[in-house]
XYZ file of C-alpha atoms in Angstrom:
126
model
C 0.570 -35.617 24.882
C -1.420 -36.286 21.587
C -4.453 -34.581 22.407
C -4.986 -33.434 18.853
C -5.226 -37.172 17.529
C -8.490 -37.357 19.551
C -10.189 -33.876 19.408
C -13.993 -33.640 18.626
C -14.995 -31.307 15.317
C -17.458 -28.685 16.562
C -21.086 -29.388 16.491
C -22.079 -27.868 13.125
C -19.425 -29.359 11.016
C -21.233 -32.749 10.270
C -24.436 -30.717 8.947
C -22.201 -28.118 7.200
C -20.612 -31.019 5.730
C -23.691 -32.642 4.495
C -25.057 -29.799 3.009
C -22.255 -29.328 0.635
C -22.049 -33.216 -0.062
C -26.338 -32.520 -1.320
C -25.219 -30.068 -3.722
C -22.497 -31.533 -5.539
C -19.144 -30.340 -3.414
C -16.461 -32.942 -2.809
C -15.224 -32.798 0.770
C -11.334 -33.013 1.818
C -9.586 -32.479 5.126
C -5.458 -31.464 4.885
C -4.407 -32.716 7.727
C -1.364 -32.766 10.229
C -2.590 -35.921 11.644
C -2.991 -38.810 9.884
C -6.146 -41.124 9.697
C -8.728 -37.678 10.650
C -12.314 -38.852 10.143
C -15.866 -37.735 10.026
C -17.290 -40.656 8.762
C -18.696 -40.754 5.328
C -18.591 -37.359 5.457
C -15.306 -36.723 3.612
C -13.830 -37.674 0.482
C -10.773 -37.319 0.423
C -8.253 -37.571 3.298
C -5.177 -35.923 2.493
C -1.984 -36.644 5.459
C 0.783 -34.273 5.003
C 2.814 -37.487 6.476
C 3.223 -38.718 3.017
C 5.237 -35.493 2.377
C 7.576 -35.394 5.144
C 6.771 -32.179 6.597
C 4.314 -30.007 8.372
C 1.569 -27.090 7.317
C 2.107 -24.544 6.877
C 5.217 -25.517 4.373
C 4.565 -25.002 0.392
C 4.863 -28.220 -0.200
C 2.073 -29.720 2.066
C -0.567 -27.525 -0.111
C 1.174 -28.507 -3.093
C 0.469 -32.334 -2.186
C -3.169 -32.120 -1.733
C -3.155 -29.850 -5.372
C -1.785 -33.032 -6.646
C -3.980 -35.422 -4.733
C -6.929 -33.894 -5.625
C -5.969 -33.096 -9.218
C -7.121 -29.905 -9.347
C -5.394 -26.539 -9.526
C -4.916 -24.550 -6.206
C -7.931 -22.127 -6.427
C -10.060 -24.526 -7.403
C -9.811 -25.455 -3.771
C -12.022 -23.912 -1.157
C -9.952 -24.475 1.703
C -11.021 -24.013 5.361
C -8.854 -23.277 8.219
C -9.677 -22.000 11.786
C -5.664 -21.608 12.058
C -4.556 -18.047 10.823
C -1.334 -18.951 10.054
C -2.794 -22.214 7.846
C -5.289 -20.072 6.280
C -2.739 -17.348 5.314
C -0.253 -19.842 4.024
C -3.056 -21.311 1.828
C -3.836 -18.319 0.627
C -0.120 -17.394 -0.661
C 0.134 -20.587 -2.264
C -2.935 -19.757 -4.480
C -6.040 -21.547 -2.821
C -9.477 -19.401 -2.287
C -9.707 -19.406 1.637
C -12.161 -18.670 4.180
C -10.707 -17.865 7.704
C -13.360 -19.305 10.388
C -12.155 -17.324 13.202
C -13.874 -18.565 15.933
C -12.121 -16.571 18.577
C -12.306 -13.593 16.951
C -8.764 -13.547 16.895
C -5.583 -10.691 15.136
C -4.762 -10.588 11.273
C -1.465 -11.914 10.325
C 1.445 -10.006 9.414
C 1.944 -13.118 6.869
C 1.817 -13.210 2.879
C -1.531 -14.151 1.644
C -4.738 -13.119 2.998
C -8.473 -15.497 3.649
C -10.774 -14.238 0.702
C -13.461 -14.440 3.648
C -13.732 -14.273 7.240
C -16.740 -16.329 8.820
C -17.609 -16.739 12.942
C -19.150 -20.638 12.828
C -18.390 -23.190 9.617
C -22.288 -22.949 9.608
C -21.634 -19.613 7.768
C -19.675 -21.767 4.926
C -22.103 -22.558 2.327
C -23.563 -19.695 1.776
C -20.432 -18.375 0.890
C -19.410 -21.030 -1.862
């Protein structure tokens, strides 16, 4: 099954998306899937497809560096995977953890800069 292809975003993304769009952030989702949309919402849509393998390898983070043309902690990135927020951290982005379920640390090489409950938490964090 590709139930991921088809799963909603939780209800306060769109506004927690909006509100960084109003004061001057550029929005970009890393993504496993291709073609992952919220509308007008996002800027930039970055597939790891066009690298040829999955997060959390090096070179999926490295792509969107490039993509974006900016250097890796210029990046806020977002994750409410440990293991993808961990391996962003270790390859040099600024990351906040949104661990919904409250769930263990990893025992993996990086570490979130923050930890947040909801992504309504986000903004006032950046």
């Amino acid at each position: 099954m590709n139930l991921h292809h088809t799963l909603d975003c939780f209800p306060e993304v769109p506004d927690v998306l909006a509100r960084l769009k109003s004061v001057g952030f550029a929005t970009a989702i890393l993504s496993n899937v291709a073609g992952a949309k919220l509308g007008g919402l996002i800027d930039h849509i970055v597939s790891v497809e066009e690298v040829g393998v999955f997060k959390p390898h090096p070179r999926v983070y490295q792509h969107a560096v490039d993509r974006l043309d900016v250097p890796a902690r210029a990046i806020a990135f977002q994750s409410s995977n440990a293991w993808d927020a961990y391996a962003a951290s270790a390859f040099g982005m600024r990351v906040v953890w949104c661990n919904r379920y409250n769930q263990r640390r990893e025992r993996l090489a990086g570490a979130p800069d923050a930890e947040i409950r909801t992504l309504a938490e986000l903004p006032a964090l950046l």
